[in-house]
Amino acid sequence: MMPSFLSTNQGIDNALATPSSNKTIPNKNIDCAGSNAVMSKGICIENAFSRASVGSIKNGAAFLTIKNMNIEVDNLIGAKTPIADRAELHTHLNKNGVMKMRRLDSIFLPSKGLLSMQPGGNHIMLLGLKSSLKKGDSFCLTLIFEKAGEITCNVSIGEIDAMHSPAAT
């Protein structure tokens, strides 16, 4: 029997972030079967993607879905990748009608919950890219959880304006 995933409107461990930027799916029975799915320590990471670089821009972002199949909550506390100088947890905020990006210290992952990191919301910011992100390529990204530790996934690089993993189409 698959676990029932619960919704949460709380989930960002940062005073600057709004709960609406943490997208969750309420009361769904979900398994770990998306594209590029990786399951480890009760955490499923799937549909990981990034957008191809524009020109010589040295920053990028990674988007993915995280499912916590454990009965205990966890926190995503960091990320790392060999393709960038550093990776940070970020979100977008609407401040007086202007969208601004903010760094997050952590992102809450509820028990049997789902976190969708998408363009315009929570994401992994890739700072100081060592080379351009090219459509069709992929790279390794390690997510760091407070309880589950480090889990590495493969990130597919899609179009410049991709809204989902190219492997999911």
mmCIF file with all atom_site columns, N, CA and C in Angstrom, residues 29-76:
data_model
loop_
_atom_site.group_PDB
_atom_site.id
_atom_site.type_symbol
_atom_site.label_atom_id
_atom_site.label_alt_id
_atom_site.label_comp_id
_atom_site.label_asym_id
_atom_site.label_entity_id
_atom_site.label_seq_id
_atom_site.pdbx_PDB_ins_code
_atom_site.Cartn_x
_atom_site.Cartn_y
_atom_site.Cartn_z
_atom_site.occupancy
_atom_site.B_iso_or_equiv
_atom_site.pdbx_formal_charge
_atom_site.auth_seq_id
_atom_site.auth_comp_id
_atom_site.auth_asym_id
_atom_site.auth_atom_id
_atom_site.pdbx_PDB_model_num
ATOM 1   N N  . ASN A 1 29 ? -2.129 9.482  -3.305  1.00 0.00 ? 29 ASN A N  1
ATOM 2   C CA . ASN A 1 29 ? -1.284 8.308  -3.176  1.00 0.00 ? 29 ASN A CA 1
ATOM 3   C C  . ASN A 1 29 ? -0.285 8.371  -4.314  1.00 0.00 ? 29 ASN A C  1
ATOM 4   N N  . ILE A 1 30 ? 0.969  8.558  -3.973  1.00 0.00 ? 30 ILE A N  1
ATOM 5   C CA . ILE A 1 30 ? 2.000  8.793  -4.976  1.00 0.00 ? 30 ILE A CA 1
ATOM 6   C C  . ILE A 1 30 ? 3.145  7.832  -4.744  1.00 0.00 ? 30 ILE A C  1
ATOM 7   N N  . ASP A 1 31 ? 3.671  7.249  -5.824  1.00 0.00 ? 31 ASP A N  1
ATOM 8   C CA . ASP A 1 31 ? 4.842  6.399  -5.686  1.00 0.00 ? 31 ASP A CA 1
ATOM 9   C C  . ASP A 1 31 ? 6.048  7.114  -6.282  1.00 0.00 ? 31 ASP A C  1
ATOM 10  N N  . CYS A 1 32 ? 7.164  6.477  -6.248  1.00 0.00 ? 32 CYS A N  1
ATOM 11  C CA . CYS A 1 32 ? 8.410  7.052  -6.752  1.00 0.00 ? 32 CYS A CA 1
ATOM 12  C C  . CYS A 1 32 ? 8.636  6.524  -8.162  1.00 0.00 ? 32 CYS A C  1
ATOM 13  N N  . ALA A 1 33 ? 7.972  7.143  -9.148  1.00 0.00 ? 33 ALA A N  1
ATOM 14  C CA . ALA A 1 33 ? 8.034  6.597  -10.501 1.00 0.00 ? 33 ALA A CA 1
ATOM 15  C C  . ALA A 1 33 ? 8.211  7.673  -11.570 1.00 0.00 ? 33 ALA A C  1
ATOM 16  N N  . GLY A 1 34 ? 8.555  8.892  -11.195 1.00 0.00 ? 34 GLY A N  1
ATOM 17  C CA . GLY A 1 34 ? 8.743  9.949  -12.185 1.00 0.00 ? 34 GLY A CA 1
ATOM 18  C C  . GLY A 1 34 ? 10.029 9.746  -12.963 1.00 0.00 ? 34 GLY A C  1
ATOM 19  N N  . SER A 1 35 ? 10.287 10.653 -13.896 1.00 0.00 ? 35 SER A N  1
ATOM 20  C CA . SER A 1 35 ? 11.512 10.533 -14.682 1.00 0.00 ? 35 SER A CA 1
ATOM 21  C C  . SER A 1 35 ? 12.729 10.785 -13.799 1.00 0.00 ? 35 SER A C  1
ATOM 22  N N  . ASN A 1 36 ? 13.816 10.105 -14.094 1.00 0.00 ? 36 ASN A N  1
ATOM 23  C CA . ASN A 1 36 ? 15.067 10.211 -13.335 1.00 0.00 ? 36 ASN A CA 1
ATOM 24  C C  . ASN A 1 36 ? 14.857 9.956  -11.846 1.00 0.00 ? 36 ASN A C  1
ATOM 25  N N  . ALA A 1 37 ? 13.915 9.107  -11.470 1.00 0.00 ? 37 ALA A N  1
ATOM 26  C CA . ALA A 1 37 ? 13.590 8.887  -10.061 1.00 0.00 ? 37 ALA A CA 1
ATOM 27  C C  . ALA A 1 37 ? 14.732 8.202  -9.321  1.00 0.00 ? 37 ALA A C  1
ATOM 28  N N  . VAL A 1 38 ? 15.006 8.713  -8.114  1.00 0.00 ? 38 VAL A N  1
ATOM 29  C CA . VAL A 1 38 ? 16.006 8.146  -7.214  1.00 0.00 ? 38 VAL A CA 1
ATOM 30  C C  . VAL A 1 38 ? 15.334 7.986  -5.855  1.00 0.00 ? 38 VAL A C  1
ATOM 31  N N  . MET A 1 39 ? 15.424 6.809  -5.273  1.00 0.00 ? 39 MET A N  1
ATOM 32  C CA . MET A 1 39 ? 14.835 6.553  -3.960  1.00 0.00 ? 39 MET A CA 1
ATOM 33  C C  . MET A 1 39 ? 15.940 6.150  -3.005  1.00 0.00 ? 39 MET A C  1
ATOM 34  N N  . SER A 1 40 ? 16.060 6.862  -1.886  1.00 0.00 ? 40 SER A N  1
ATOM 35  C CA . SER A 1 40 ? 17.066 6.542  -0.880  1.00 0.00 ? 40 SER A CA 1
ATOM 36  C C  . SER A 1 40 ? 16.600 7.051  0.473   1.00 0.00 ? 40 SER A C  1
ATOM 37  N N  . LYS A 1 41 ? 16.736 6.230  1.477   1.00 0.00 ? 41 LYS A N  1
ATOM 38  C CA . LYS A 1 41 ? 16.444 6.602  2.863   1.00 0.00 ? 41 LYS A CA 1
ATOM 39  C C  . LYS A 1 41 ? 15.025 7.150  3.034   1.00 0.00 ? 41 LYS A C  1
ATOM 40  N N  . GLY A 1 42 ? 14.075 6.619  2.248   1.00 0.00 ? 42 GLY A N  1
ATOM 41  C CA . GLY A 1 42 ? 12.689 7.061  2.349   1.00 0.00 ? 42 GLY A CA 1
ATOM 42  C C  . GLY A 1 42 ? 12.398 8.372  1.643   1.00 0.00 ? 42 GLY A C  1
ATOM 43  N N  . ILE A 1 43 ? 13.363 8.903  0.921   1.00 0.00 ? 43 ILE A N  1
ATOM 44  C CA . ILE A 1 43 ? 13.197 10.151 0.165   1.00 0.00 ? 43 ILE A CA 1
ATOM 45  C C  . ILE A 1 43 ? 13.259 9.805  -1.323  1.00 0.00 ? 43 ILE A C  1
ATOM 46  N N  . CYS A 1 44 ? 12.282 10.278 -2.066  1.00 0.00 ? 44 CYS A N  1
ATOM 47  C CA . CYS A 1 44 ? 12.256 10.085 -3.515  1.00 0.00 ? 44 CYS A CA 1
ATOM 48  C C  . CYS A 1 44 ? 12.494 11.437 -4.191  1.00 0.00 ? 44 CYS A C  1
ATOM 49  N N  . ILE A 1 45 ? 13.451 11.465 -5.092  1.00 0.00 ? 45 ILE A N  1
ATOM 50  C CA . ILE A 1 45 ? 13.718 12.669 -5.887  1.00 0.00 ? 45 ILE A CA 1
ATOM 51  C C  . ILE A 1 45 ? 13.418 12.301 -7.329  1.00 0.00 ? 45 ILE A C  1
ATOM 52  N N  . GLU A 1 46 ? 12.576 13.082 -7.991  1.00 0.00 ? 46 GLU A N  1
ATOM 53  C CA . GLU A 1 46 ? 12.221 12.766 -9.368  1.00 0.00 ? 46 GLU A CA 1
ATOM 54  C C  . GLU A 1 46 ? 11.999 14.019 -10.198 1.00 0.00 ? 46 GLU A C  1
ATOM 55  N N  . ASN A 1 47 ? 11.960 13.818 -11.509 1.00 0.00 ? 47 ASN A N  1
ATOM 56  C CA . ASN A 1 47 ? 11.701 14.879 -12.482 1.00 0.00 ? 47 ASN A CA 1
ATOM 57  C C  . ASN A 1 47 ? 12.667 16.054 -12.347 1.00 0.00 ? 47 ASN A C  1
ATOM 58  N N  . ALA A 1 48 ? 13.920 15.767 -12.038 1.00 0.00 ? 48 ALA A N  1
ATOM 59  C CA . ALA A 1 48 ? 14.930 16.825 -11.878 1.00 0.00 ? 48 ALA A CA 1
ATOM 60  C C  . ALA A 1 48 ? 15.331 17.367 -13.245 1.00 0.00 ? 48 ALA A C  1
ATOM 61  N N  . PHE A 1 49 ? 15.274 18.691 -13.371 1.00 0.00 ? 49 PHE A N  1
ATOM 62  C CA . PHE A 1 49 ? 15.669 19.317 -14.630 1.00 0.00 ? 49 PHE A CA 1
ATOM 63  C C  . PHE A 1 49 ? 16.253 20.693 -14.399 1.00 0.00 ? 49 PHE A C  1
ATOM 64  N N  . SER A 1 50 ? 16.943 21.161 -15.405 1.00 0.00 ? 50 SER A N  1
ATOM 65  C CA . SER A 1 50 ? 17.505 22.501 -15.439 1.00 0.00 ? 50 SER A CA 1
ATOM 66  C C  . SER A 1 50 ? 17.255 23.053 -16.830 1.00 0.00 ? 50 SER A C  1
ATOM 67  N N  . ARG A 1 51 ? 17.368 24.348 -16.971 1.00 0.00 ? 51 ARG A N  1
ATOM 68  C CA . ARG A 1 51 ? 17.209 24.980 -18.279 1.00 0.00 ? 51 ARG A CA 1
ATOM 69  C C  . ARG A 1 51 ? 18.579 25.230 -18.895 1.00 0.00 ? 51 ARG A C  1
ATOM 70  N N  . ALA A 1 52 ? 18.647 25.143 -20.222 1.00 0.00 ? 52 ALA A N  1
ATOM 71  C CA . ALA A 1 52 ? 19.895 25.439 -20.929 1.00 0.00 ? 52 ALA A CA 1
ATOM 72  C C  . ALA A 1 52 ? 20.303 26.882 -20.648 1.00 0.00 ? 52 ALA A C  1
ATOM 73  N N  . SER A 1 53 ? 21.601 27.120 -20.596 1.00 0.00 ? 53 SER A N  1
ATOM 74  C CA . SER A 1 53 ? 22.135 28.466 -20.343 1.00 0.00 ? 53 SER A CA 1
ATOM 75  C C  . SER A 1 53 ? 21.833 29.401 -21.503 1.00 0.00 ? 53 SER A C  1
ATOM 76  N N  . VAL A 1 54 ? 21.707 30.669 -21.161 1.00 0.00 ? 54 VAL A N  1
ATOM 77  C CA . VAL A 1 54 ? 21.550 31.725 -22.165 1.00 0.00 ? 54 VAL A CA 1
ATOM 78  C C  . VAL A 1 54 ? 22.886 32.447 -22.263 1.00 0.00 ? 54 VAL A C  1
ATOM 79  N N  . GLY A 1 55 ? 23.515 32.384 -23.421 1.00 0.00 ? 55 GLY A N  1
ATOM 80  C CA . GLY A 1 55 ? 24.790 33.067 -23.617 1.00 0.00 ? 55 GLY A CA 1
ATOM 81  C C  . GLY A 1 55 ? 25.842 32.631 -22.619 1.00 0.00 ? 55 GLY A C  1
ATOM 82  N N  . SER A 1 56 ? 26.539 33.614 -22.072 1.00 0.00 ? 56 SER A N  1
ATOM 83  C CA . SER A 1 56 ? 27.641 33.312 -21.147 1.00 0.00 ? 56 SER A CA 1
ATOM 84  C C  . SER A 1 56 ? 27.249 33.515 -19.686 1.00 0.00 ? 56 SER A C  1
ATOM 85  N N  . ILE A 1 57 ? 25.961 33.485 -19.379 1.00 0.00 ? 57 ILE A N  1
ATOM 86  C CA . ILE A 1 57 ? 25.492 33.651 -18.001 1.00 0.00 ? 57 ILE A CA 1
ATOM 87  C C  . ILE A 1 57 ? 26.079 32.537 -17.133 1.00 0.00 ? 57 ILE A C  1
ATOM 88  N N  . LYS A 1 58 ? 26.607 32.897 -15.975 1.00 0.00 ? 58 LYS A N  1
ATOM 89  C CA . LYS A 1 58 ? 27.305 31.944 -15.107 1.00 0.00 ? 58 LYS A CA 1
ATOM 90  C C  . LYS A 1 58 ? 26.439 31.356 -13.995 1.00 0.00 ? 58 LYS A C  1
ATOM 91  N N  . ASN A 1 59 ? 25.123 31.589 -14.052 1.00 0.00 ? 59 ASN A N  1
ATOM 92  C CA . ASN A 1 59 ? 24.221 31.023 -13.051 1.00 0.00 ? 59 ASN A CA 1
ATOM 93  C C  . ASN A 1 59 ? 23.128 30.222 -13.739 1.00 0.00 ? 59 ASN A C  1
ATOM 94  N N  . GLY A 1 60 ? 22.554 29.285 -13.016 1.00 0.00 ? 60 GLY A N  1
ATOM 95  C CA . GLY A 1 60 ? 21.453 28.485 -13.514 1.00 0.00 ? 60 GLY A CA 1
ATOM 96  C C  . GLY A 1 60 ? 20.602 28.039 -12.337 1.00 0.00 ? 60 GLY A C  1
ATOM 97  N N  . ALA A 1 61 ? 19.636 27.185 -12.594 1.00 0.00 ? 61 ALA A N  1
ATOM 98  C CA . ALA A 1 61 ? 18.766 26.688 -11.527 1.00 0.00 ? 61 ALA A CA 1
ATOM 99  C C  . ALA A 1 61 ? 18.368 25.250 -11.830 1.00 0.00 ? 61 ALA A C  1
ATOM 100 N N  . ALA A 1 62 ? 18.100 24.506 -10.770 1.00 0.00 ? 62 ALA A N  1
ATOM 101 C CA . ALA A 1 62 ? 17.603 23.138 -10.895 1.00 0.00 ? 62 ALA A CA 1
ATOM 102 C C  . ALA A 1 62 ? 16.241 23.067 -10.221 1.00 0.00 ? 62 ALA A C  1
ATOM 103 N N  . PHE A 1 63 ? 15.354 22.283 -10.828 1.00 0.00 ? 63 PHE A N  1
ATOM 104 C CA . PHE A 1 63 ? 13.992 22.113 -10.342 1.00 0.00 ? 63 PHE A CA 1
ATOM 105 C C  . PHE A 1 63 ? 13.728 20.617 -10.224 1.00 0.00 ? 63 PHE A C  1
ATOM 106 N N  . LEU A 1 64 ? 12.901 20.208 -9.266  1.00 0.00 ? 64 LEU A N  1
ATOM 107 C CA . LEU A 1 64 ? 12.656 18.786 -9.047  1.00 0.00 ? 64 LEU A CA 1
ATOM 108 C C  . LEU A 1 64 ? 11.499 18.598 -8.091  1.00 0.00 ? 64 LEU A C  1
ATOM 109 N N  . THR A 1 65 ? 11.117 17.365 -7.918  1.00 0.00 ? 65 THR A N  1
ATOM 110 C CA . THR A 1 65 ? 10.083 17.003 -6.951  1.00 0.00 ? 65 THR A CA 1
ATOM 111 C C  . THR A 1 65 ? 10.722 16.109 -5.899  1.00 0.00 ? 65 THR A C  1
ATOM 112 N N  . ILE A 1 66 ? 10.426 16.394 -4.634  1.00 0.00 ? 66 ILE A N  1
ATOM 113 C CA . ILE A 1 66 ? 10.924 15.591 -3.518  1.00 0.00 ? 66 ILE A CA 1
ATOM 114 C C  . ILE A 1 66 ? 9.717  15.020 -2.780  1.00 0.00 ? 66 ILE A C  1
ATOM 115 N N  . LYS A 1 67 ? 9.725  13.704 -2.584  1.00 0.00 ? 67 LYS A N  1
ATOM 116 C CA . LYS A 1 67 ? 8.662  13.037 -1.828  1.00 0.00 ? 67 LYS A CA 1
ATOM 117 C C  . LYS A 1 67 ? 9.270  12.406 -0.589  1.00 0.00 ? 67 LYS A C  1
ATOM 118 N N  . ASN A 1 68 ? 8.721  12.748 0.563   1.00 0.00 ? 68 ASN A N  1
ATOM 119 C CA . ASN A 1 68 ? 9.166  12.155 1.820   1.00 0.00 ? 68 ASN A CA 1
ATOM 120 C C  . ASN A 1 68 ? 8.215  11.017 2.158   1.00 0.00 ? 68 ASN A C  1
ATOM 121 N N  . MET A 1 69 ? 8.663  9.799  1.987   1.00 0.00 ? 69 MET A N  1
ATOM 122 C CA . MET A 1 69 ? 7.828  8.636  2.263   1.00 0.00 ? 69 MET A CA 1
ATOM 123 C C  . MET A 1 69 ? 7.975  8.160  3.706   1.00 0.00 ? 69 MET A C  1
ATOM 124 N N  . ASN A 1 70 ? 8.730  8.900  4.490   1.00 0.00 ? 70 ASN A N  1
ATOM 125 C CA . ASN A 1 70 ? 8.952  8.559  5.898   1.00 0.00 ? 70 ASN A CA 1
ATOM 126 C C  . ASN A 1 70 ? 7.832  9.096  6.776   1.00 0.00 ? 70 ASN A C  1
ATOM 127 N N  . ILE A 1 71 ? 7.711  8.541  7.976   1.00 0.00 ? 71 ILE A N  1
ATOM 128 C CA . ILE A 1 71 ? 6.728  9.057  8.929   1.00 0.00 ? 71 ILE A CA 1
ATOM 129 C C  . ILE A 1 71 ? 7.284  10.252 9.698   1.00 0.00 ? 71 ILE A C  1
ATOM 130 N N  . GLU A 1 72 ? 8.585  10.499 9.569   1.00 0.00 ? 72 GLU A N  1
ATOM 131 C CA . GLU A 1 72 ? 9.202  11.658 10.212  1.00 0.00 ? 72 GLU A CA 1
ATOM 132 C C  . GLU A 1 72 ? 9.389  12.784 9.208   1.00 0.00 ? 72 GLU A C  1
ATOM 133 N N  . VAL A 1 73 ? 9.258  14.020 9.677   1.00 0.00 ? 73 VAL A N  1
ATOM 134 C CA . VAL A 1 73 ? 9.535  15.183 8.840   1.00 0.00 ? 73 VAL A CA 1
ATOM 135 C C  . VAL A 1 73 ? 11.034 15.271 8.595   1.00 0.00 ? 73 VAL A C  1
ATOM 136 N N  . ASP A 1 74 ? 11.425 16.031 7.605   1.00 0.00 ? 74 ASP A N  1
ATOM 137 C CA . ASP A 1 74 ? 12.839 16.268 7.328   1.00 0.00 ? 74 ASP A CA 1
ATOM 138 C C  . ASP A 1 74 ? 12.963 17.692 6.799   1.00 0.00 ? 74 ASP A C  1
ATOM 139 N N  . ASN A 1 75 ? 14.167 18.159 6.657   1.00 0.00 ? 75 ASN A N  1
ATOM 140 C CA . ASN A 1 75 ? 14.439 19.480 6.094   1.00 0.00 ? 75 ASN A CA 1
ATOM 141 C C  . ASN A 1 75 ? 15.516 19.354 5.038   1.00 0.00 ? 75 ASN A C  1
ATOM 142 N N  . LEU A 1 76 ? 15.282 19.960 3.887   1.00 0.00 ? 76 LEU A N  1
ATOM 143 C CA . LEU A 1 76 ? 16.317 20.094 2.873   1.00 0.00 ? 76 LEU A CA 1
ATOM 144 C C  . LEU A 1 76 ? 17.181 21.265 3.329   1.00 0.00 ? 76 LEU A C  1
#
